[in-house]
PDB file of C-alpha atoms in Angstrom:
ATOM      1  CA  MET O   3     -17.612 -51.790 -17.089  1.00 54.00           C
ATOM      2  CA  PRO O   4     -16.387 -51.934 -13.498  1.00 53.00           C
ATOM      3  CA  THR O   5     -18.851 -53.925 -11.423  1.00 64.00           C
ATOM      4  CA  ASP O   6     -17.287 -53.443  -8.024  1.00 90.00           C
ATOM      5  CA  VAL O   7     -17.628 -49.688  -7.562  1.00 96.00           C
ATOM      6  CA  ILE O   8     -18.846 -48.327  -4.247  1.00 97.00           C
ATOM      7  CA  PHE O   9     -20.152 -44.761  -4.219  1.00 98.00           C
ATOM      8  CA  ARG O  10     -19.950 -43.078  -0.848  1.00 98.00           C
ATOM      9  CA  SER O  11     -19.598 -39.673   0.791  1.00 98.00           C
ATOM     10  CA  ALA O  12     -15.991 -38.581   1.075  1.00 98.00           C
ATOM     11  CA  THR O  13     -14.503 -38.602   4.573  1.00 97.00           C
ATOM     12  CA  GLU O  14     -11.489 -36.680   5.897  1.00 97.00           C
ATOM     13  CA  PRO O  15      -9.058 -39.576   5.336  1.00 96.00           C
ATOM     14  CA  ASP O  16      -9.982 -39.453   1.614  1.00 97.00           C
ATOM     15  CA  LEU O  17      -8.743 -35.878   1.295  1.00 96.00           C
ATOM     16  CA  PRO O  18      -5.162 -36.630   0.119  1.00 95.00           C
ATOM     17  CA  ALA O  19      -6.506 -39.035  -2.510  1.00 96.00           C
ATOM     18  CA  ILE O  20      -9.056 -36.461  -3.708  1.00 96.00           C
ATOM     19  CA  VAL O  21      -6.441 -33.704  -3.991  1.00 95.00           C
ATOM     20  CA  ALA O  22      -4.128 -36.121  -5.819  1.00 94.00           C
ATOM     21  CA  LEU O  23      -6.920 -36.820  -8.328  1.00 95.00           C
ATOM     22  CA  LEU O  24      -7.566 -33.102  -8.823  1.00 94.00           C
ATOM     23  CA  ALA O  25      -3.840 -32.489  -9.381  1.00 91.00           C
ATOM     24  CA  ASP O  26      -3.288 -35.486 -11.697  1.00 87.00           C
ATOM     25  CA  ASP O  27      -4.742 -33.661 -14.642  1.00 82.00           C
ATOM     26  CA  THR O  28      -3.144 -31.620 -17.404  1.00 79.00           C
ATOM     27  CA  ILE O  29      -5.420 -28.649 -16.778  1.00 81.00           C
ATOM     28  CA  GLY O  30      -5.782 -28.903 -13.001  1.00 72.00           C
ATOM     29  CA  ALA O  31      -2.152 -29.701 -12.139  1.00 74.00           C
ATOM     30  CA  GLY O  32      -0.934 -26.128 -11.686  1.00 79.00           C
ATOM     31  CA  ARG O  33      -3.925 -25.187  -9.582  1.00 83.00           C
ATOM     32  CA  GLU O  34      -3.384 -27.508  -6.616  1.00 84.00           C
ATOM     33  CA  GLY O  35      -0.921 -27.324  -3.723  1.00 82.00           C
ATOM     34  CA  ASP O  36       0.825 -29.922  -1.625  1.00 85.00           C
ATOM     35  CA  VAL O  37      -1.875 -31.574   0.452  1.00 82.00           C
ATOM     36  CA  THR O  38       0.439 -32.024   3.457  1.00 84.00           C
ATOM     37  CA  ALA O  39       1.807 -28.478   3.427  1.00 79.00           C
ATOM     38  CA  GLN O  40      -1.644 -27.035   2.695  1.00 88.00           C
ATOM     39  CA  ARG O  41      -3.534 -29.434   4.926  1.00 87.00           C
ATOM     40  CA  GLY O  42      -5.287 -26.688   6.900  1.00 91.00           C
ATOM     41  CA  THR O  43      -6.572 -24.974   3.760  1.00 93.00           C
ATOM     42  CA  TYR O  44      -7.857 -28.166   2.163  1.00 95.00           C
ATOM     43  CA  LEU O  45      -9.343 -29.423   5.434  1.00 96.00           C
ATOM     44  CA  ALA O  46     -11.242 -26.180   5.958  1.00 97.00           C
ATOM     45  CA  ALA O  47     -12.681 -26.464   2.446  1.00 97.00           C
ATOM     46  CA  PHE O  48     -13.533 -30.128   3.007  1.00 97.00           C
ATOM     47  CA  ARG O  49     -15.428 -29.260   6.173  1.00 97.00           C
ATOM     48  CA  GLU O  50     -17.334 -26.470   4.416  1.00 97.00           C
ATOM     49  CA  VAL O  51     -18.479 -28.904   1.746  1.00 98.00           C
ATOM     50  CA  SER O  52     -19.308 -31.687   4.200  1.00 97.00           C
ATOM     51  CA  ALA O  53     -21.291 -29.416   6.500  1.00 97.00           C
ATOM     52  CA  ASP O  54     -23.548 -28.194   3.709  1.00 98.00           C
ATOM     53  CA  PRO O  55     -26.678 -30.244   3.038  1.00 97.00           C
ATOM     54  CA  ARG O  56     -26.787 -29.001  -0.573  1.00 98.00           C
ATOM     55  CA  ASN O  57     -23.283 -30.177  -1.369  1.00 98.00           C
ATOM     56  CA  HIS O  58     -22.203 -33.782  -1.630  1.00 98.00           C
ATOM     57  CA  LEU O  59     -18.569 -34.693  -2.160  1.00 98.00           C
ATOM     58  CA  VAL O  60     -18.436 -38.268  -3.387  1.00 98.00           C
ATOM     59  CA  VAL O  61     -15.739 -40.859  -3.953  1.00 98.00           C
ATOM     60  CA  ALA O  62     -15.968 -43.931  -6.163  1.00 98.00           C
ATOM     61  CA  GLU O  63     -14.093 -46.704  -4.422  1.00 97.00           C
ATOM     62  CA  ILE O  64     -12.731 -49.802  -6.145  1.00 96.00           C
ATOM     63  CA  ALA O  65     -11.076 -52.531  -4.095  1.00 94.00           C
ATOM     64  CA  GLY O  66     -10.648 -50.183  -1.142  1.00 94.00           C
ATOM     65  CA  GLU O  67      -9.041 -47.414  -3.194  1.00 95.00           C
ATOM     66  CA  VAL O  68     -10.362 -44.032  -4.253  1.00 97.00           C
ATOM     67  CA  ALA O  69     -10.672 -44.428  -8.020  1.00 97.00           C
ATOM     68  CA  GLY O  70     -12.744 -41.337  -8.742  1.00 97.00           C
ATOM     69  CA  THR O  71     -14.399 -38.291  -7.250  1.00 98.00           C
ATOM     70  CA  LEU O  72     -17.083 -35.752  -8.036  1.00 98.00           C
ATOM     71  CA  GLN O  73     -19.090 -33.107  -6.250  1.00 98.00           C
ATOM     72  CA  LEU O  74     -22.827 -32.596  -6.482  1.00 98.00           C
ATOM     73  CA  THR O  75     -24.431 -29.261  -5.622  1.00 98.00           C
ATOM     74  CA  TYR O  76     -28.213 -28.976  -5.410  1.00 98.00           C
ATOM     75  CA  ILE O  77     -29.218 -25.442  -6.370  1.00 98.00           C
ATOM     76  CA  PRO O  78     -32.740 -24.251  -5.613  1.00 98.00           C
ATOM     77  CA  GLY O  79     -34.193 -21.550  -7.831  1.00 97.00           C
ATOM     78  CA  ILE O  80     -37.302 -19.774  -9.048  1.00 96.00           C
ATOM     79  CA  SER O  81     -36.801 -20.269 -12.778  1.00 94.00           C
ATOM     80  CA  ARG O  82     -38.325 -23.126 -14.794  1.00 92.00           C
ATOM     81  CA  MET O  83     -41.234 -23.158 -12.321  1.00 93.00           C
ATOM     82  CA  GLY O  84     -39.107 -23.515  -9.238  1.00 95.00           C
ATOM     83  CA  THR O  85     -36.901 -26.279 -10.585  1.00 95.00           C
ATOM     84  CA  GLU O  86     -34.077 -27.456  -8.362  1.00 97.00           C
ATOM     85  CA  ARG O  87     -30.984 -28.208 -10.425  1.00 98.00           C
ATOM     86  CA  ALA O  88     -28.120 -30.558  -9.655  1.00 98.00           C
ATOM     87  CA  GLN O  89     -24.686 -29.351 -10.629  1.00 98.00           C
ATOM     88  CA  ILE O  90     -21.712 -31.665 -11.054  1.00 98.00           C
ATOM     89  CA  GLU O  91     -18.215 -30.274 -10.413  1.00 95.00           C
ATOM     90  CA  ALA O  92     -14.706 -31.599  -9.991  1.00 94.00           C
ATOM     91  CA  VAL O  93     -15.132 -34.912 -11.804  1.00 95.00           C
ATOM     92  CA  ARG O  94     -11.921 -36.946 -11.847  1.00 95.00           C
ATOM     93  CA  VAL O  95     -11.061 -40.576 -12.560  1.00 95.00           C
ATOM     94  CA  SER O  96      -7.672 -41.925 -11.477  1.00 95.00           C
ATOM     95  CA  ALA O  97      -5.223 -42.664 -14.294  1.00 93.00           C
ATOM     96  CA  ALA O  98      -5.213 -46.345 -13.330  1.00 92.00           C
ATOM     97  CA  HIS O  99      -8.966 -46.594 -13.907  1.00 92.00           C
ATOM     98  CA  ARG O 100      -9.424 -44.511 -17.049  1.00 89.00           C
ATOM     99  CA  GLY O 101     -10.895 -45.997 -20.201  1.00 87.00           C
ATOM    100  CA  ARG O 102     -12.838 -48.675 -18.377  1.00 89.00           C
ATOM    101  CA  GLY O 103     -16.228 -47.082 -18.019  1.00 92.00           C
ATOM    102  CA  LEU O 104     -15.829 -45.710 -14.499  1.00 96.00           C
ATOM    103  CA  GLY O 105     -16.531 -42.125 -15.611  1.00 95.00           C
ATOM    104  CA  HIS O 106     -19.724 -43.312 -17.261  1.00 95.00           C
ATOM    105  CA  GLU O 107     -20.772 -45.134 -14.133  1.00 96.00           C
ATOM    106  CA  MET O 108     -20.003 -42.084 -11.982  1.00 97.00           C
ATOM    107  CA  ILE O 109     -22.049 -39.666 -14.083  1.00 97.00           C
ATOM    108  CA  ALA O 110     -24.916 -42.152 -14.397  1.00 97.00           C
ATOM    109  CA  TRP O 111     -24.861 -42.501 -10.616  1.00 98.00           C
ATOM    110  CA  ALA O 112     -24.862 -38.705 -10.121  1.00 98.00           C
ATOM    111  CA  VAL O 113     -27.749 -38.272 -12.570  1.00 98.00           C
ATOM    112  CA  GLY O 114     -29.609 -41.007 -10.684  1.00 98.00           C
ATOM    113  CA  GLN O 115     -29.096 -39.140  -7.409  1.00 98.00           C
ATOM    114  CA  ALA O 116     -30.463 -35.952  -8.990  1.00 98.00           C
ATOM    115  CA  ARG O 117     -33.471 -37.785 -10.412  1.00 98.00           C
ATOM    116  CA  GLU O 118     -34.231 -39.484  -7.090  1.00 98.00           C
ATOM    117  CA  ARG O 119     -34.132 -36.111  -5.350  1.00 97.00           C
ATOM    118  CA  GLY O 120     -36.577 -34.660  -7.868  1.00 97.00           C
ATOM    119  CA  CYS O 121     -34.240 -32.263  -9.650  1.00 98.00           C
ATOM    120  CA  GLY O 122     -35.455 -31.123 -13.059  1.00 96.00           C
ATOM    121  CA  LEU O 123     -32.049 -30.479 -14.569  1.00 97.00           C
ATOM    122  CA  VAL O 124     -28.449 -31.635 -14.260  1.00 98.00           C
ATOM    123  CA  GLN O 125     -25.754 -29.203 -15.341  1.00 98.00           C
ATOM    124  CA  LEU O 126     -22.001 -29.043 -15.525  1.00 98.00           C
ATOM    125  CA  THR O 127     -19.309 -27.166 -17.372  1.00 97.00           C
ATOM    126  CA  SER O 128     -16.263 -28.673 -18.988  1.00 97.00           C
ATOM    127  CA  ASP O 129     -13.114 -26.847 -20.092  1.00 96.00           C
ATOM    128  CA  LYS O 130     -13.231 -26.487 -23.898  1.00 97.00           C
ATOM    129  CA  ARG O 131      -9.801 -28.113 -24.091  1.00 95.00           C
ATOM    130  CA  ARG O 132     -11.335 -31.341 -22.735  1.00 93.00           C
ATOM    131  CA  SER O 133     -12.861 -32.368 -26.061  1.00 95.00           C
ATOM    132  CA  ASP O 134     -13.038 -36.052 -25.080  1.00 92.00           C
ATOM    133  CA  ALA O 135     -14.881 -35.199 -21.879  1.00 93.00           C
ATOM    134  CA  ILE O 136     -17.339 -33.004 -23.781  1.00 96.00           C
ATOM    135  CA  ARG O 137     -18.075 -35.761 -26.311  1.00 96.00           C
ATOM    136  CA  PHE O 138     -18.478 -38.166 -23.411  1.00 95.00           C
ATOM    137  CA  TYR O 139     -21.103 -35.948 -21.730  1.00 97.00           C
ATOM    138  CA  GLU O 140     -22.909 -35.533 -25.044  1.00 97.00           C
ATOM    139  CA  SER O 141     -23.010 -39.315 -25.416  1.00 96.00           C
ATOM    140  CA  LEU O 142     -24.818 -39.407 -22.062  1.00 95.00           C
ATOM    141  CA  GLY O 143     -27.497 -37.033 -23.325  1.00 97.00           C
ATOM    142  CA  PHE O 144     -26.123 -33.711 -22.121  1.00 98.00           C
ATOM    143  CA  GLU O 145     -26.686 -30.809 -24.504  1.00 98.00           C
ATOM    144  CA  ARG O 146     -23.931 -28.351 -25.188  1.00 97.00           C
ATOM    145  CA  SER O 147     -26.373 -25.461 -25.113  1.00 97.00           C
ATOM    146  CA  HIS O 148     -24.490 -22.897 -23.026  1.00 98.00           C
ATOM    147  CA  GLU O 149     -21.263 -20.984 -22.884  1.00 98.00           C
ATOM    148  CA  GLY O 150     -19.478 -21.408 -19.561  1.00 98.00           C
ATOM    149  CA  LEU O 151     -17.911 -18.114 -18.515  1.00 98.00           C
ATOM    150  CA  LYS O 152     -15.461 -17.706 -15.635  1.00 98.00           C
ATOM    151  CA  LEU O 153     -13.883 -14.716 -13.956  1.00 98.00           C
ATOM    152  CA  SER O 154     -10.951 -15.253 -11.602  1.00 97.00           C
ATOM    153  CA  LEU O 155     -10.858 -12.877  -8.653  1.00 96.00           C
TER     154      LEU O 155
ATOM    155  CA  MET C   1     -25.717   4.543 -16.017  1.00 54.00           C
ATOM    156  CA  PRO C   2     -28.578   4.301 -13.523  1.00 53.00           C
ATOM    157  CA  THR C   3     -27.551   5.966 -10.281  1.00 65.00           C
ATOM    158  CA  ASP C   4     -30.572   5.161  -8.182  1.00 90.00           C
ATOM    159  CA  VAL C   5     -30.412   1.370  -8.024  1.00 96.00           C
ATOM    160  CA  ILE C   6     -30.954  -0.368  -4.719  1.00 97.00           C
ATOM    161  CA  PHE C   7     -29.747  -3.954  -4.434  1.00 98.00           C
ATOM    162  CA  ARG C   8     -31.554  -5.988  -1.815  1.00 98.00           C
ATOM    163  CA  SER C   9     -32.572  -9.531  -0.941  1.00 98.00           C
ATOM    164  CA  ALA C  10     -35.815 -10.544  -2.604  1.00 98.00           C
ATOM    165  CA  THR C  11     -38.847 -10.856  -0.347  1.00 97.00           C
ATOM    166  CA  GLU C  12     -42.077 -12.812  -0.895  1.00 96.00           C
ATOM    167  CA  PRO C  13     -43.983  -9.810  -2.278  1.00 96.00           C
ATOM    168  CA  ASP C  14     -41.325  -9.567  -5.044  1.00 97.00           C
ATOM    169  CA  LEU C  15     -42.128 -13.049  -6.313  1.00 96.00           C
ATOM    170  CA  PRO C  16     -44.663 -12.074  -9.024  1.00 95.00           C
ATOM    171  CA  ALA C  17     -42.261  -9.439 -10.377  1.00 96.00           C
ATOM    172  CA  ILE C  18     -39.380 -11.937 -10.407  1.00 96.00           C
ATOM    173  CA  VAL C  19     -41.427 -14.566 -12.238  1.00 95.00           C
ATOM    174  CA  ALA C  20     -42.586 -11.912 -14.705  1.00 94.00           C
ATOM    175  CA  LEU C  21     -38.950 -11.010 -15.409  1.00 95.00           C
ATOM    176  CA  LEU C  22     -38.039 -14.678 -15.907  1.00 94.00           C
ATOM    177  CA  ALA C  23     -40.962 -15.133 -18.300  1.00 91.00           C
ATOM    178  CA  ASP C  24     -40.377 -11.900 -20.261  1.00 87.00           C
ATOM    179  CA  ASP C  25     -37.593 -13.427 -22.279  1.00 82.00           C
ATOM    180  CA  THR C  26     -37.545 -15.118 -25.675  1.00 79.00           C
ATOM    181  CA  ILE C  27     -35.790 -18.200 -24.309  1.00 81.00           C
ATOM    182  CA  GLY C  28     -37.360 -18.349 -20.850  1.00 72.00           C
ATOM    183  CA  ALA C  29     -40.954 -17.555 -21.834  1.00 74.00           C
ATOM    184  CA  GLY C  30     -42.126 -21.117 -22.420  1.00 80.00           C
ATOM    185  CA  ARG C  31     -40.565 -22.353 -19.220  1.00 83.00           C
ATOM    186  CA  GLU C  32     -42.586 -20.359 -16.707  1.00 85.00           C
ATOM    187  CA  GLY C  33     -46.152 -20.768 -15.452  1.00 82.00           C
ATOM    188  CA  ASP C  34     -48.789 -18.380 -14.217  1.00 85.00           C
ATOM    189  CA  VAL C  35     -47.537 -17.038 -10.912  1.00 83.00           C
ATOM    190  CA  THR C  36     -51.038 -16.860  -9.440  1.00 84.00           C
ATOM    191  CA  ALA C  37     -52.106 -20.328 -10.518  1.00 80.00           C
ATOM    192  CA  GLN C  38     -48.731 -21.785  -9.589  1.00 88.00           C
ATOM    193  CA  ARG C  39     -48.266 -19.695  -6.482  1.00 88.00           C
ATOM    194  CA  GLY C  40     -47.643 -22.692  -4.186  1.00 90.00           C
ATOM    195  CA  THR C  41     -44.923 -24.081  -6.445  1.00 93.00           C
ATOM    196  CA  TYR C  42     -43.115 -20.774  -6.835  1.00 95.00           C
ATOM    197  CA  LEU C  43     -43.478 -19.923  -3.154  1.00 96.00           C
ATOM    198  CA  ALA C  44     -41.998 -23.259  -2.088  1.00 97.00           C
ATOM    199  CA  ALA C  45     -39.014 -22.637  -4.375  1.00 97.00           C
ATOM    200  CA  PHE C  46     -38.673 -19.085  -3.078  1.00 97.00           C
ATOM    201  CA  ARG C  47     -38.576 -20.348   0.489  1.00 97.00           C
ATOM    202  CA  GLU C  48     -35.958 -22.982  -0.358  1.00 97.00           C
ATOM    203  CA  VAL C  49     -33.717 -20.301  -1.830  1.00 98.00           C
ATOM    204  CA  SER C  50     -34.311 -17.827   0.993  1.00 97.00           C
ATOM    205  CA  ALA C  51     -33.650 -20.392   3.714  1.00 97.00           C
ATOM    206  CA  ASP C  52     -30.283 -21.370   2.305  1.00 98.00           C
ATOM    207  CA  PRO C  53     -27.297 -19.342   3.499  1.00 97.00           C
ATOM    208  CA  ARG C  54     -25.359 -20.200   0.324  1.00 98.00           C
ATOM    209  CA  ASN C  55     -28.036 -18.841  -1.984  1.00 98.00           C
ATOM    210  CA  HIS C  56     -28.953 -15.199  -2.360  1.00 98.00           C
ATOM    211  CA  LEU C  57     -31.859 -14.120  -4.527  1.00 98.00           C
ATOM    212  CA  VAL C  58     -31.467 -10.446  -5.255  1.00 98.00           C
ATOM    213  CA  VAL C  59     -33.583  -7.725  -6.810  1.00 98.00           C
ATOM    214  CA  ALA C  60     -32.379  -4.443  -8.267  1.00 98.00           C
ATOM    215  CA  GLU C  61     -34.941  -1.834  -7.408  1.00 97.00           C
ATOM    216  CA  ILE C  62     -35.373   1.471  -9.225  1.00 96.00           C
ATOM    217  CA  ALA C  63     -37.915   4.008  -8.007  1.00 94.00           C
ATOM    218  CA  GLY C  64     -39.676   1.363  -5.927  1.00 94.00           C
ATOM    219  CA  GLU C  65     -39.961  -1.099  -8.795  1.00 95.00           C
ATOM    220  CA  VAL C  66     -38.205  -4.399  -9.406  1.00 97.00           C
ATOM    221  CA  ALA C  67     -36.071  -3.610 -12.459  1.00 97.00           C
ATOM    222  CA  GLY C  68     -33.810  -6.658 -12.368  1.00 97.00           C
ATOM    223  CA  THR C  69     -33.040  -9.892 -10.600  1.00 98.00           C
ATOM    224  CA  LEU C  70     -30.241 -12.411 -10.209  1.00 98.00           C
ATOM    225  CA  GLN C  71     -29.329 -15.284  -7.953  1.00 98.00           C
ATOM    226  CA  LEU C  72     -25.943 -15.858  -6.346  1.00 98.00           C
ATOM    227  CA  THR C  73     -24.894 -19.317  -5.168  1.00 98.00           C
ATOM    228  CA  TYR C  74     -21.722 -19.736  -3.133  1.00 98.00           C
ATOM    229  CA  ILE C  75     -20.264 -23.177  -3.841  1.00 98.00           C
ATOM    230  CA  PRO C  76     -17.564 -24.546  -1.555  1.00 98.00           C
ATOM    231  CA  GLY C  77     -15.105 -27.045  -3.040  1.00 97.00           C
ATOM    232  CA  ILE C  78     -11.749 -28.752  -2.727  1.00 96.00           C
ATOM    233  CA  SER C  79     -10.349 -27.863  -6.137  1.00 94.00           C
ATOM    234  CA  ARG C  80      -8.100 -24.831  -6.798  1.00 92.00           C
ATOM    235  CA  MET C  81      -6.828 -25.155  -3.223  1.00 93.00           C
ATOM    236  CA  GLY C  82     -10.205 -25.059  -1.591  1.00 95.00           C
ATOM    237  CA  THR C  83     -11.534 -22.111  -3.552  1.00 95.00           C
ATOM    238  CA  GLU C  84     -15.119 -21.107  -2.920  1.00 97.00           C
ATOM    239  CA  ARG C  85     -16.785 -20.036  -6.150  1.00 98.00           C
ATOM    240  CA  ALA C  86     -19.724 -17.705  -6.674  1.00 98.00           C
ATOM    241  CA  GLN C  87     -22.188 -18.690  -9.352  1.00 98.00           C
ATOM    242  CA  ILE C  88     -24.617 -16.275 -10.934  1.00 98.00           C
ATOM    243  CA  GLU C  89     -27.921 -17.626 -12.282  1.00 95.00           C
ATOM    244  CA  ALA C  90     -31.212 -16.250 -13.526  1.00 94.00           C
ATOM    245  CA  VAL C  91     -30.036 -12.780 -14.512  1.00 95.00           C
ATOM    246  CA  ARG C  92     -32.857 -10.662 -15.921  1.00 95.00           C
ATOM    247  CA  VAL C  93     -33.351  -6.962 -16.582  1.00 95.00           C
ATOM    248  CA  SER C  94     -36.865  -5.641 -17.194  1.00 95.00           C
ATOM    249  CA  ALA C  95     -37.604  -4.536 -20.759  1.00 93.00           C
ATOM    250  CA  ALA C  96     -38.196  -0.979 -19.529  1.00 92.00           C
ATOM    251  CA  HIS C  97     -34.656  -0.768 -18.137  1.00 92.00           C
ATOM    252  CA  ARG C  98     -32.638  -2.526 -20.844  1.00 89.00           C
ATOM    253  CA  GLY C  99     -29.829  -0.734 -22.657  1.00 87.00           C
ATOM    254  CA  ARG C 100     -29.152   1.685 -19.830  1.00 89.00           C
ATOM    255  CA  GLY C 101     -26.333  -0.056 -18.000  1.00 92.00           C
ATOM    256  CA  LEU C 102     -28.395  -1.780 -15.321  1.00 96.00           C
ATOM    257  CA  GLY C 103     -27.123  -5.239 -16.313  1.00 95.00           C
ATOM    258  CA  HIS C 104     -23.574  -3.977 -16.018  1.00 95.00           C
ATOM    259  CA  GLU C 105     -24.279  -2.524 -12.608  1.00 96.00           C
ATOM    260  CA  MET C 106     -25.939  -5.780 -11.460  1.00 97.00           C
ATOM    261  CA  ILE C 107     -23.041  -8.006 -12.502  1.00 97.00           C
ATOM    262  CA  ALA C 108     -20.479  -5.579 -11.081  1.00 97.00           C
ATOM    263  CA  TRP C 109     -22.413  -5.642  -7.817  1.00 98.00           C
ATOM    264  CA  ALA C 110     -22.544  -9.462  -7.803  1.00 98.00           C
ATOM    265  CA  VAL C 111     -18.815  -9.716  -8.525  1.00 98.00           C
ATOM    266  CA  GLY C 112     -18.214  -7.256  -5.683  1.00 98.00           C
ATOM    267  CA  GLN C 113     -20.248  -9.448  -3.321  1.00 98.00           C
ATOM    268  CA  ALA C 114     -18.185 -12.487  -4.335  1.00 98.00           C
ATOM    269  CA  ARG C 115     -14.925 -10.598  -3.863  1.00 98.00           C
ATOM    270  CA  GLU C 116     -15.977  -9.296  -0.442  1.00 98.00           C
ATOM    271  CA  ARG C 117     -16.817 -12.831   0.637  1.00 97.00           C
ATOM    272  CA  GLY C 118     -13.405 -14.060  -0.454  1.00 97.00           C
ATOM    273  CA  CYS C 119     -14.485 -16.194  -3.425  1.00 98.00           C
ATOM    274  CA  GLY C 120     -11.698 -16.991  -5.876  1.00 96.00           C
ATOM    275  CA  LEU C 121     -13.874 -17.370  -8.934  1.00 97.00           C
ATOM    276  CA  VAL C 122     -17.172 -16.148 -10.346  1.00 98.00           C
ATOM    277  CA  GLN C 123     -18.896 -18.375 -12.875  1.00 98.00           C
ATOM    278  CA  LEU C 124     -22.048 -18.413 -14.925  1.00 98.00           C
ATOM    279  CA  THR C 125     -23.403 -19.992 -18.046  1.00 97.00           C
ATOM    280  CA  SER C 126     -25.290 -18.246 -20.801  1.00 97.00           C
ATOM    281  CA  ASP C 127     -27.411 -19.837 -23.505  1.00 96.00           C
ATOM    282  CA  LYS C 128     -25.417 -19.804 -26.768  1.00 97.00           C
ATOM    283  CA  ARG C 129     -28.340 -18.062 -28.464  1.00 95.00           C
ATOM    284  CA  ARG C 130     -27.779 -15.045 -26.196  1.00 93.00           C
ATOM    285  CA  SER C 131     -24.826 -13.712 -28.192  1.00 95.00           C
ATOM    286  CA  ASP C 132     -25.268 -10.157 -26.859  1.00 92.00           C
ATOM    287  CA  ALA C 133     -25.231 -11.406 -23.277  1.00 93.00           C
ATOM    288  CA  ILE C 134     -22.086 -13.447 -23.931  1.00 96.00           C
ATOM    289  CA  ARG C 135     -20.281 -10.452 -25.437  1.00 96.00           C
ATOM    290  CA  PHE C 136     -21.451  -8.381 -22.477  1.00 95.00           C
ATOM    291  CA  TYR C 137     -19.949 -10.854 -19.975  1.00 97.00           C
ATOM    292  CA  GLU C 138     -16.716 -10.958 -21.965  1.00 97.00           C
ATOM    293  CA  SER C 139     -16.551  -7.165 -21.819  1.00 96.00           C
ATOM    294  CA  LEU C 140     -16.654  -7.482 -18.027  1.00 95.00           C
ATOM    295  CA  GLY C 141     -13.618  -9.786 -18.044  1.00 97.00           C
ATOM    296  CA  PHE C 142     -15.338 -13.187 -18.044  1.00 98.00           C
ATOM    297  CA  GLU C 143     -13.576 -15.816 -20.127  1.00 98.00           C
ATOM    298  CA  ARG C 144     -15.550 -18.118 -22.361  1.00 97.00           C
ATOM    299  CA  SER C 145     -13.389 -21.064 -21.382  1.00 97.00           C
ATOM    300  CA  HIS C 146     -15.981 -23.775 -20.796  1.00 98.00           C
ATOM    301  CA  GLU C 147     -18.795 -25.607 -22.492  1.00 98.00           C
ATOM    302  CA  GLY C 148     -22.013 -25.483 -20.480  1.00 98.00           C
ATOM    303  CA  LEU C 149     -23.790 -28.822 -20.701  1.00 98.00           C
ATOM    304  CA  LYS C 150     -27.339 -29.464 -19.498  1.00 98.00           C
ATOM    305  CA  LEU C 151     -29.458 -32.577 -19.164  1.00 98.00           C
ATOM    306  CA  SER C 152     -33.193 -32.191 -18.540  1.00 97.00           C
ATOM    307  CA  LEU C 153     -34.665 -34.889 -16.304  1.00 96.00           C
TER     308      LEU C 153
END
């Protein structure tokens, strides 16, 4: 297990590293653009996320480098007696740090944040092709109870 | 198809009807409380949702009655080139209005809202036990590409 991980809010200088993590992925690769050429687009999105108190874009830093990223969204709602839920999106661990427990530490940290805030539920979806990721979430106590449906516009 | 549906933002007086819709469901029944006894809890949640510009609690009204409800959450993010996604939660149609196309009209309306806003993706999860609902979403073009994982805290 990595013992020297720092979790912190992402800042603008982290943006190229975050986009690189999103792109360095068999499923996500084709979906990202060049962060320099598309800087304005990515920066606008970054600022939208950062400005929103219910969204938290996080980096996991090891030895001064961005080793992982995830986004937390706190969704208020009426159902389950007004339970606020925490949603985890865009989880990525850099290739150099895979297989060493960083993903586990990141999700445990995110669940801890949700618990501290008083959320009653943590939820995420994982592409069905990511069978390792799905088993990993199940090993952390997540239940594969729902179908995740997406519609591209 | 119902032709007289009005979609509007939920207001405080709609709260008992919304909670009743959430509770009138084989899966959701055990998760809700008495809206009178738990009024403070539900009202606090309602106000959290209403105050947030990225959350939109909606009712579908027919002949002055709340016939359906859903919640839209607009989630900003870096991935997919800074795509904002619209998430649909807590979709319910009253027993009296089921099987008449209201659900279809509600989801089409929600997708239209997302498109108008410029979202690149609409997403939702549906309990695997709701096989009719899942087929219904697929018929609207949603792809069952993800596992939906939940962890109760």
